[in-house]
mmCIF file of C-alpha atoms in Angstrom:
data_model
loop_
_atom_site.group_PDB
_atom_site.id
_atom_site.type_symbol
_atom_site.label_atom_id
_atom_site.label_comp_id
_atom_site.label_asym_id
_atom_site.label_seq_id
_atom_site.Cartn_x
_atom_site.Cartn_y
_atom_site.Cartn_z
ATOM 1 C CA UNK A 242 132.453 133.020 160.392
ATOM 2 C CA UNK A 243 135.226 133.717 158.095
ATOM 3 C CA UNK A 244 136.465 130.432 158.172
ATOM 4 C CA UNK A 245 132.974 128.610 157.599
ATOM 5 C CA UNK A 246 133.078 131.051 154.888
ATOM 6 C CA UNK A 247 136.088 129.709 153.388
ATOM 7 C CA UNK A 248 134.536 126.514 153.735
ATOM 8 C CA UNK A 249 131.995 127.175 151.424
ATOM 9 C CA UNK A 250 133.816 128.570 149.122
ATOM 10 C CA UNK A 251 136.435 125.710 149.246
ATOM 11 C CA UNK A 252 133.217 123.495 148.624
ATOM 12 C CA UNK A 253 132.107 125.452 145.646
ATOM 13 C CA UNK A 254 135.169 125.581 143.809
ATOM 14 C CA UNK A 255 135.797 121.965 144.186
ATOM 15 C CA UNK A 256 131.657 120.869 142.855
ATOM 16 C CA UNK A 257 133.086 123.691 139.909
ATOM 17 C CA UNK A 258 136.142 121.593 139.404
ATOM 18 C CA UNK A 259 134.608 118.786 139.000
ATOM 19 C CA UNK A 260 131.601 119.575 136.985
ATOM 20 C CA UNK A 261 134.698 120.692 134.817
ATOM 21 C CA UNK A 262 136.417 117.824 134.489
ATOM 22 C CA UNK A 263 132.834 116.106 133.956
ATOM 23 C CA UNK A 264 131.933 118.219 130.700
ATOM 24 C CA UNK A 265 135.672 117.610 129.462
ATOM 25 C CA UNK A 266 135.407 114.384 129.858
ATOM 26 C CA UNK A 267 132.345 113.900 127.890
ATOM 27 C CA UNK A 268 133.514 115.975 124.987
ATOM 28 C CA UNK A 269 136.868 113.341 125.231
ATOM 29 C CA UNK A 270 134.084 110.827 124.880
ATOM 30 C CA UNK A 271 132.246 112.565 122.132
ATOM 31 C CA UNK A 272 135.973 112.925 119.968
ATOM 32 C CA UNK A 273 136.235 109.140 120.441
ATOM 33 C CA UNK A 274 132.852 108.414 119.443
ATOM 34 C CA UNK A 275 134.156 110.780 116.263
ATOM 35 C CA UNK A 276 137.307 108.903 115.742
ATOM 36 C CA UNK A 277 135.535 105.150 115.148
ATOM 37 C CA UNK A 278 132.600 106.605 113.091
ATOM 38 C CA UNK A 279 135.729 108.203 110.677
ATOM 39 C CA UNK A 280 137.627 104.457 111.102
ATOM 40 C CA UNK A 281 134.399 102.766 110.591
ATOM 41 C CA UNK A 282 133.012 104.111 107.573
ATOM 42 C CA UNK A 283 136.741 103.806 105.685
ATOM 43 C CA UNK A 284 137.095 100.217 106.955
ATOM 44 C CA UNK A 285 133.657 99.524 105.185
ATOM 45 C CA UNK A 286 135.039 101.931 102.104
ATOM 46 C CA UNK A 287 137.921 100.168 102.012
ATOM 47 C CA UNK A 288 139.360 96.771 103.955
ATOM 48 C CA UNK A 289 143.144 97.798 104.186
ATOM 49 C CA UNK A 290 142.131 100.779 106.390
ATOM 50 C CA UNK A 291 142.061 98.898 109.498
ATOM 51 C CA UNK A 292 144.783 96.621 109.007
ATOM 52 C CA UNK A 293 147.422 96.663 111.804
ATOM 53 C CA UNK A 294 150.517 98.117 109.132
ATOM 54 C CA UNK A 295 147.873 101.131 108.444
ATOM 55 C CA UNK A 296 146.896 101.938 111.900
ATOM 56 C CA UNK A 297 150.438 102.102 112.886
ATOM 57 C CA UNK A 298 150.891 104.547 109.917
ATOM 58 C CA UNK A 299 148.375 106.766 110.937
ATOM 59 C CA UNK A 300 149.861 106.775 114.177
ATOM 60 C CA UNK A 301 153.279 107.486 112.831
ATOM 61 C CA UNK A 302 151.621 110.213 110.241
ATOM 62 C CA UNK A 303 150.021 112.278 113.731
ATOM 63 C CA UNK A 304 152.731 111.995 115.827
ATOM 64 C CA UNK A 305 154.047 115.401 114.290
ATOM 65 C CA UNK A 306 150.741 117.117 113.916
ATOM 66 C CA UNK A 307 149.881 115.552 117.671
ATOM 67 C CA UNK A 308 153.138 117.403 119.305
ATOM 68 C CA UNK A 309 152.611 120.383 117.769
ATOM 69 C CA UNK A 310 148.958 120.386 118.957
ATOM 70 C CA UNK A 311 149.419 119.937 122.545
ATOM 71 C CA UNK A 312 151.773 122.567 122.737
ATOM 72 C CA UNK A 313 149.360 124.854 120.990
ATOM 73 C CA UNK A 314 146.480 123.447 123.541
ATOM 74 C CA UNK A 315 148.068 124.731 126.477
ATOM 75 C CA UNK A 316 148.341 127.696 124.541
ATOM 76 C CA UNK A 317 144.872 128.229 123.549
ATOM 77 C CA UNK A 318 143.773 127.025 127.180
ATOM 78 C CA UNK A 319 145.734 130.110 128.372
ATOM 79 C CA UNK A 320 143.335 132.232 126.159
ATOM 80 C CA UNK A 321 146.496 132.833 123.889
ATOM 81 C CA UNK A 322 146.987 131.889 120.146
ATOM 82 C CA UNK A 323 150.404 130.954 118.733
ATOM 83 C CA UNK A 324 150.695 131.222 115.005
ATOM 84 C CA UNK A 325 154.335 130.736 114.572
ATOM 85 C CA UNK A 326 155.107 126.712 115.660
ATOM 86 C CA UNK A 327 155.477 126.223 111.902
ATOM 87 C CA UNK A 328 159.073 128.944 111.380
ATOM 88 C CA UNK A 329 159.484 127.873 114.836
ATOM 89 C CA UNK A 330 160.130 124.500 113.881
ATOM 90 C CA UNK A 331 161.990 124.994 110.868
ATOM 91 C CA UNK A 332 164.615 127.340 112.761
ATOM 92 C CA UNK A 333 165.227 124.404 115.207
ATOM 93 C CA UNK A 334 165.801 122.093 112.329
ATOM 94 C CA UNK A 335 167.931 124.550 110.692
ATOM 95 C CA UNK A 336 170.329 125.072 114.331
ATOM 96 C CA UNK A 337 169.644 120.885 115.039
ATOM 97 C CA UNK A 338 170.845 119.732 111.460
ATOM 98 C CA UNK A 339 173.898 122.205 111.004
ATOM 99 C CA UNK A 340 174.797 121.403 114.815
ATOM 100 C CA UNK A 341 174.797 117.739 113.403
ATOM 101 C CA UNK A 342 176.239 118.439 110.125
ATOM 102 C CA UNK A 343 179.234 119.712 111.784
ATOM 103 C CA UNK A 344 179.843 116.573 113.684
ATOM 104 C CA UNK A 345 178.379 117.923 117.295
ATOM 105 C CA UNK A 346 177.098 115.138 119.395
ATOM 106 C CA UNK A 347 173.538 114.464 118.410
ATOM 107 C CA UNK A 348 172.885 114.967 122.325
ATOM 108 C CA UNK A 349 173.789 118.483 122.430
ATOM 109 C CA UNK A 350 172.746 119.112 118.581
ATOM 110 C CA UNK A 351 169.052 118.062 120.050
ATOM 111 C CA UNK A 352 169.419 120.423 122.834
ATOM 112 C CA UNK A 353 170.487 123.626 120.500
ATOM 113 C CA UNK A 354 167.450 122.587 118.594
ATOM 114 C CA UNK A 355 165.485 122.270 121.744
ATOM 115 C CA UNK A 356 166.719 126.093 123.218
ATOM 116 C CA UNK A 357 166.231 127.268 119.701
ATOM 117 C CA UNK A 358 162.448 126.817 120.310
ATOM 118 C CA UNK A 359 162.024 127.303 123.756
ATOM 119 C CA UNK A 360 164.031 131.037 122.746
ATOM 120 C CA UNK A 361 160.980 131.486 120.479
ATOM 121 C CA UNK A 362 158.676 130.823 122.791
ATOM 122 C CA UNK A 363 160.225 133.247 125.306
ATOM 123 C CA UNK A 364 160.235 135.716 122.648
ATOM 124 C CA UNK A 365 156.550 135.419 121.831
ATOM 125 C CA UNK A 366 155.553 135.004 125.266
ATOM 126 C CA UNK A 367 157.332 137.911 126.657
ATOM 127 C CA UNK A 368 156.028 140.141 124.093
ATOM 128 C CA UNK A 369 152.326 138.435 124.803
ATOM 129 C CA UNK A 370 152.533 138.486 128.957
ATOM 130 C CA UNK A 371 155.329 141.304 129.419
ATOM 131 C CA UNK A 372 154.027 143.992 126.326
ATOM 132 C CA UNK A 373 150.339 143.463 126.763
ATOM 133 C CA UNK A 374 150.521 142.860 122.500
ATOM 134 C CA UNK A 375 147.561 140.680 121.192
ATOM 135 C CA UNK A 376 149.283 137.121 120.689
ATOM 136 C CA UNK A 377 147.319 136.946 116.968
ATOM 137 C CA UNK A 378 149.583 139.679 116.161
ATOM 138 C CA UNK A 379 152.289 139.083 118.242
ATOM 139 C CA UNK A 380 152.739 135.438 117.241
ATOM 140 C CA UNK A 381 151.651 136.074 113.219
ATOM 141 C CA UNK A 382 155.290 138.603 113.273
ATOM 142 C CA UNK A 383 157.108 135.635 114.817
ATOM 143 C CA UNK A 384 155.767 133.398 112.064
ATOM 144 C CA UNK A 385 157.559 135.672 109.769
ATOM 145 C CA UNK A 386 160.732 136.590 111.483
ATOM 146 C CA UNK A 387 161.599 133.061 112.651
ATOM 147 C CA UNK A 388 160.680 131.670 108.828
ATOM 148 C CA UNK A 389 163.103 134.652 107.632
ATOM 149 C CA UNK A 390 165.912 133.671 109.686
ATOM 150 C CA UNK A 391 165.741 130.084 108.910
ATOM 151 C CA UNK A 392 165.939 130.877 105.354
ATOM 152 C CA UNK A 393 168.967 133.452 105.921
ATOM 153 C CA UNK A 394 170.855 131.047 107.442
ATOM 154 C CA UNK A 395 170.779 128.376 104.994
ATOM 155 C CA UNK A 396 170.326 130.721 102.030
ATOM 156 C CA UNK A 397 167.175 128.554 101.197
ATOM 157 C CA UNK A 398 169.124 125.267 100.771
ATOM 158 C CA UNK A 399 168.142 122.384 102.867
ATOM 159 C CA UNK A 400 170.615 121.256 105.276
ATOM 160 C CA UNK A 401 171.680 117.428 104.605
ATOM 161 C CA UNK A 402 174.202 115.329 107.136
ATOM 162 C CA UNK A 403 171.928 114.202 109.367
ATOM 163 C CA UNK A 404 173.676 111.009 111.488
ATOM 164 C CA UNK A 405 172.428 107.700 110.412
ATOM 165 C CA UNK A 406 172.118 106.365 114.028
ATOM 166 C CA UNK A 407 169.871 109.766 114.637
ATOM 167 C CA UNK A 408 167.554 108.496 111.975
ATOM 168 C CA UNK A 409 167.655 105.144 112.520
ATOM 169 C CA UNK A 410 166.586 105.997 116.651
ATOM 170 C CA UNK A 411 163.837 107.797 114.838
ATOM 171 C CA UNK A 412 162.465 105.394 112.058
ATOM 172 C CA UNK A 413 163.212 102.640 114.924
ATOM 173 C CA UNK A 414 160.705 101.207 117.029
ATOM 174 C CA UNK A 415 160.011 99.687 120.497
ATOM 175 C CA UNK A 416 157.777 96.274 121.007
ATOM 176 C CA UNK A 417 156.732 97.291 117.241
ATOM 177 C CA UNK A 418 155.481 100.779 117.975
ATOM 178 C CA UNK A 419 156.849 103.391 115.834
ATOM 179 C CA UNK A 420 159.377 105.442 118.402
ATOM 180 C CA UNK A 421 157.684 109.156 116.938
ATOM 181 C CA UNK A 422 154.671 107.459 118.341
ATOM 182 C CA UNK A 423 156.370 106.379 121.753
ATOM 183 C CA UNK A 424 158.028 109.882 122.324
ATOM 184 C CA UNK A 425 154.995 111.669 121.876
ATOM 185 C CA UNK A 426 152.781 109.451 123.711
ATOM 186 C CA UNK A 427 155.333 110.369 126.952
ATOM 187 C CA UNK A 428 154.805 113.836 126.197
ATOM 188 C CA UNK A 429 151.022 113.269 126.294
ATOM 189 C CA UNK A 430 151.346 111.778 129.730
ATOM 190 C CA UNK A 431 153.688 113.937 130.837
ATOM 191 C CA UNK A 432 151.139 117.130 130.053
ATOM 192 C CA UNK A 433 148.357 115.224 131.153
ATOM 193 C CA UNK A 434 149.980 115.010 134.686
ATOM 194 C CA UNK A 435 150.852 119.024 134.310
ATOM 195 C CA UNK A 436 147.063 119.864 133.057
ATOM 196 C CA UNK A 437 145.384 117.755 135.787
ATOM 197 C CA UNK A 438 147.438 117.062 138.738
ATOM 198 C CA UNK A 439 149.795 120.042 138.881
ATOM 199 C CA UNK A 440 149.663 123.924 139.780
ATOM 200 C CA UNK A 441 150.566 125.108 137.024
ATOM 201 C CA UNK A 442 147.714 123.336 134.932
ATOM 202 C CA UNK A 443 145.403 124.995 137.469
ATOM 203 C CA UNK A 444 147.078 128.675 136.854
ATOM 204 C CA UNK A 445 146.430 127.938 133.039
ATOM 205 C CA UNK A 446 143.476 127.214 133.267
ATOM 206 C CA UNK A 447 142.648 130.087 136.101
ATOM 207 C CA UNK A 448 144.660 132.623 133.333
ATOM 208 C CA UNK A 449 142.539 131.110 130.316
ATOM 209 C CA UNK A 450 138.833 131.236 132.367
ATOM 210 C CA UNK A 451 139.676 134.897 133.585
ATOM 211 C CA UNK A 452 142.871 136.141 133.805
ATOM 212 C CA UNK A 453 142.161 139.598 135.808
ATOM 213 C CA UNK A 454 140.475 137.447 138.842
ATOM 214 C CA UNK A 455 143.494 134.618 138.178
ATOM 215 C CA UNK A 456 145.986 137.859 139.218
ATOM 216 C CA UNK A 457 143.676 138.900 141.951
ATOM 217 C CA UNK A 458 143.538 135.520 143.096
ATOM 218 C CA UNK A 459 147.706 135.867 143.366
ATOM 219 C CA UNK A 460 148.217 133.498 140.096
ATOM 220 C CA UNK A 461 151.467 134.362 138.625
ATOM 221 C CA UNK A 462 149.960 135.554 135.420
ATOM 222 C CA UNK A 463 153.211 136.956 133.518
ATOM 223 C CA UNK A 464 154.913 133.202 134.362
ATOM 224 C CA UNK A 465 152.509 131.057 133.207
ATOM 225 C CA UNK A 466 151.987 132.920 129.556
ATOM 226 C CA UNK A 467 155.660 132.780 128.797
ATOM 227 C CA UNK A 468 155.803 129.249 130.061
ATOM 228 C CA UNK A 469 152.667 128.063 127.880
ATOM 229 C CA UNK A 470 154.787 129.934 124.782
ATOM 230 C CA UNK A 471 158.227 128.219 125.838
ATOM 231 C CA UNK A 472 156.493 124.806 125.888
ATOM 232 C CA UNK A 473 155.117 125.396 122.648
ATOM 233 C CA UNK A 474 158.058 126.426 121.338
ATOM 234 C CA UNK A 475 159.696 122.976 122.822
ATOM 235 C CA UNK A 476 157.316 120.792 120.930
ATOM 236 C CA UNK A 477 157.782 122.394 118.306
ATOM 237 C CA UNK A 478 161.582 121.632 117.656
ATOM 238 C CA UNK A 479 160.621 118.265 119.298
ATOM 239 C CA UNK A 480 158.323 118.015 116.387
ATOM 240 C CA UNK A 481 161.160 119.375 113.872
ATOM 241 C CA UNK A 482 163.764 116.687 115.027
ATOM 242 C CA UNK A 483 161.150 113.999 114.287
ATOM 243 C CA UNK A 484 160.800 114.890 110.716
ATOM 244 C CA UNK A 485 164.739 115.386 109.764
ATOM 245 C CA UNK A 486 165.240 112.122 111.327
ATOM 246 C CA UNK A 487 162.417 110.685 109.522
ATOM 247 C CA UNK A 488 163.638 112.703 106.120
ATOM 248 C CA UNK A 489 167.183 112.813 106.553
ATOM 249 C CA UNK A 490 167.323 116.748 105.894
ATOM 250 C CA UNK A 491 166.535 120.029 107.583
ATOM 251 C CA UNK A 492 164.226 122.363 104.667
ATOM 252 C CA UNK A 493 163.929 125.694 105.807
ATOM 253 C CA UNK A 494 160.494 125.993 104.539
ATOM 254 C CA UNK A 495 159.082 123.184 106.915
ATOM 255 C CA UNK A 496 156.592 123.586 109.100
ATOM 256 C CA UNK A 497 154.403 125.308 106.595
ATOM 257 C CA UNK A 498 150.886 125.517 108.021
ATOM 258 C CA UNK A 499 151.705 123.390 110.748
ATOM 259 C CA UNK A 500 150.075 126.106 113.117
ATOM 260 C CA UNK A 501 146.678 125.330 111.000
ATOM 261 C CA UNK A 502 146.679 121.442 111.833
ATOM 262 C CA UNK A 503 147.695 121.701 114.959
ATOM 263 C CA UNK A 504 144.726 124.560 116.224
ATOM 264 C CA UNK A 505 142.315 122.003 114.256
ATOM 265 C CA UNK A 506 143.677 119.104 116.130
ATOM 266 C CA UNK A 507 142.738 120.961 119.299
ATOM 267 C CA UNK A 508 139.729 122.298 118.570
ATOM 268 C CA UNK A 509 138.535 118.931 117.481
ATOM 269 C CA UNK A 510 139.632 118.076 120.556
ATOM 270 C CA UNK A 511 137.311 120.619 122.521
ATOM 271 C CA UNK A 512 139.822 123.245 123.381
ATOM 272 C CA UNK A 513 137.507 126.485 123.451
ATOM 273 C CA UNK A 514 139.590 128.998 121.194
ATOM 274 C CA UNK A 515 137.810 131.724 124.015
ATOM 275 C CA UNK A 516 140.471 130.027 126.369
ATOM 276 C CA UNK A 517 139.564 128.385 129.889
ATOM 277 C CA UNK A 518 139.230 124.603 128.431
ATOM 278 C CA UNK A 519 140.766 122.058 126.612
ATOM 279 C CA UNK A 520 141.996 118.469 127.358
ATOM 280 C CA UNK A 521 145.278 116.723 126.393
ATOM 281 C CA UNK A 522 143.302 113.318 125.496
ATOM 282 C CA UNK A 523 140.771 115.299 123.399
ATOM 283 C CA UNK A 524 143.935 116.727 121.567
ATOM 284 C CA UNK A 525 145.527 113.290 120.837
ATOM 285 C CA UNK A 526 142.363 112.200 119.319
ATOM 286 C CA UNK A 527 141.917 115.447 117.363
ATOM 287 C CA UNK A 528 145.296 115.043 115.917
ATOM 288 C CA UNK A 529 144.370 111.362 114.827
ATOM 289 C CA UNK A 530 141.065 111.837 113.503
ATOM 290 C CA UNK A 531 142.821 114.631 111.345
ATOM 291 C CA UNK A 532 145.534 111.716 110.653
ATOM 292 C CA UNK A 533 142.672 109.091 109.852
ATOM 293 C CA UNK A 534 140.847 111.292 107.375
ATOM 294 C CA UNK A 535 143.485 111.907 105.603
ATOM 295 C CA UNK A 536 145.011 108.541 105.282
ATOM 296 C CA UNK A 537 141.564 107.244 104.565
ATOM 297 C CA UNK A 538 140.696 109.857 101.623
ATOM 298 C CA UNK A 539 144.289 109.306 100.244
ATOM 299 C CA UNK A 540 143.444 105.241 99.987
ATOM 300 C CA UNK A 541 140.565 106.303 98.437
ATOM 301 C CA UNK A 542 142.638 108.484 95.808
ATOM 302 C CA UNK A 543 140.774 111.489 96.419
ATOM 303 C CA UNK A 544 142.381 114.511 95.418
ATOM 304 C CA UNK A 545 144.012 116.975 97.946
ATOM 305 C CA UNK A 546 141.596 119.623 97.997
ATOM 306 C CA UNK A 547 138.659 117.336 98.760
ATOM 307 C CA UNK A 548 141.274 116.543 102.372
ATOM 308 C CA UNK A 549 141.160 120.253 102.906
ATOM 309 C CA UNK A 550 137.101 120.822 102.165
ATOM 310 C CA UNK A 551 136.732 117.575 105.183
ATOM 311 C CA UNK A 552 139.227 118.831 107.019
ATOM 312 C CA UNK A 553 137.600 122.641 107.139
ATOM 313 C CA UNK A 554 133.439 121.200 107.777
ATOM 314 C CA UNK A 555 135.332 118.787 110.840
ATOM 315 C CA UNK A 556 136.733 122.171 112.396
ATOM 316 C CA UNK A 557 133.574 124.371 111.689
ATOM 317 C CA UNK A 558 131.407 121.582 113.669
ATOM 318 C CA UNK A 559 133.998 121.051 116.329
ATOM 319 C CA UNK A 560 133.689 125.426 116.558
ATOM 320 C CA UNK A 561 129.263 124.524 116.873
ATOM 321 C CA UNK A 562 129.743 122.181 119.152
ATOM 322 C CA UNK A 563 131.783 124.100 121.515
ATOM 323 C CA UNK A 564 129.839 126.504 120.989
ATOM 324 C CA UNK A 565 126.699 124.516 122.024
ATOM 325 C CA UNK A 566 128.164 123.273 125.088
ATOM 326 C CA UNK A 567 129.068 126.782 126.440
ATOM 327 C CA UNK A 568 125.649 127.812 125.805
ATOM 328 C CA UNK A 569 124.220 124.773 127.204
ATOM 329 C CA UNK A 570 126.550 125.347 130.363
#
């Protein structure tokens, strides 16, 4: 009896799983749909939208926002929040650039940077998992403390010194593609594989849908919040090193509002800010239809505050439309 009964039960979880995958696969399908009405109505606005030199710019121009954001998706998906990849970033810079500066190889330079965020992700996510502290509140003092130290360390100046075969790695490209574009598209696939094909995308999303019957259910809980937190805090400096190699400097006040962009990216993309769901395609295509608008209004020469007022009414519908689908579900 008790093993027909596990049967069952086997049976139900995997129809669940699947009708899962099913709904996040039509929201993917529903960003898309998204993406070419936004590249279709600036093609017809204006011709050099769509040419291949501009599509490969707005590429290039996500490729930041888009690392940040899948970081911050497996965050959300874990029913957490993390406020501070912006400082984050900027204190990776800060340890990446003076590591390079100072004529360390640009191997270990990138790892310091690397550790640097990972260390404030295991900060955060300790605090979060360990503490029981809300991760607004948790994460919004880390946004402070890690922009603070970046600062104190450089005194406010940017950092300069940055190799020339670093940046030219980074401005490079392979078979014509951008390489910010390249590394982050490995990233994608790498998380995809973790979100769909891996345990620990089932514990986030177990943790995210309920976390006290995720602990009964003997999911590591405490792990797999400070890992979501460390792999945010990874992108993030992954993110950072991008944009010194691209700029040639480390500012201490980078990053700013990078946490905004990134939670729109993902939301656009269908993560549920309620935790449980989100989708590493739906990301990607939230961080380009953020790209594309913004690209598109700017070859339009309309002002910057008009790219914030789209920008907000995308996210607000992206929030209905979630909202929609859990009620519908």
């Amino acid at each position: 009896m008790t093993a027909q009964s596990n049967v069952r039960s086997s049976g139900t979880a995997t129809q669940q799983t699947t009708g899962r995958r099913f709904t996040v696969n039509i929201r993917d399908a529903g960003t898309l749909l998204g993406l070419i009405l936004i590249f279709a109505v600036f093609s017809f606005l204006n011709p050099v939208f769509l040419t291949g030199a501009n599509l490969l710019n707005i590429l290039q121009q996500s490729s930041i926002n888009a690392c940040i954001a899948l970081g911050m998706t497996f965050v959300i998906i874990s029913g957490g929040i993390d406020l501070s990849v912006g400082p984050t970033a900027a204190i990776s810079a800060v340890v990446g650039a003076t590591m390079m500066a100072a004529g360390v190889p640009i191997p270990l330079a990138l790892l310091g940077a690397l550790l640097t965020g990972m260390a404030c992700g295991v900060f955060s996510g300790t605090l979060v998992a360990v503490a029981g502290l809300q991760p607004f509140i948790v994460t919004l003092g880390g946004l402070s403390l890690f922009r603070a130290l970046s600062l104190i360390v450089t005194g406010g100046n940017p950092i300069f010194g940055i190799p020339q075969e670093f940046r030219a790695v980074i401005n490079g490209d392979l078979f014509g593609v951008p390489t910010p574009v390249v590394i982050v598209a490995i990233i994608a696939l790498v998380l995809w594989i973790v979100l769909n094909r891996s345990p620990l995308g089932e514990y986030i999303l177990a943790v995210g849908g309920n976390q006290e019957a995720a602990r009964i259910a003997g999911v590591p809980v405490v792990r797999t919040k400070i890992t979501v937190y460390v792999l945010s805090g990874g992108l993030a400096s992954i993110a950072a090193m991008i944009l010194i190699g691209r700029l040639g400097a480390a500012d201490p006040t980078m990053g700013n509002l990078w946490e905004l962009d990134a939670i729109a990216a993902a939301a656009i993309g269908g993560a549920s800010l309620m935790g449980g769901k989100g989708s590493v395609v739906g990301t990607l295509l939230g961080a380009i239809i953020l790209g594309a608008l913004t690209n598109g209004l700017t070859l339009m020469n309309v002002q910057a505050f008009y790219q914030l007022l789209a920008t907000g009414i995308i996210i607000l519908v992206a929030m209905l439309i979630d909202r929609a689908t859990r009620g519908a579900a």
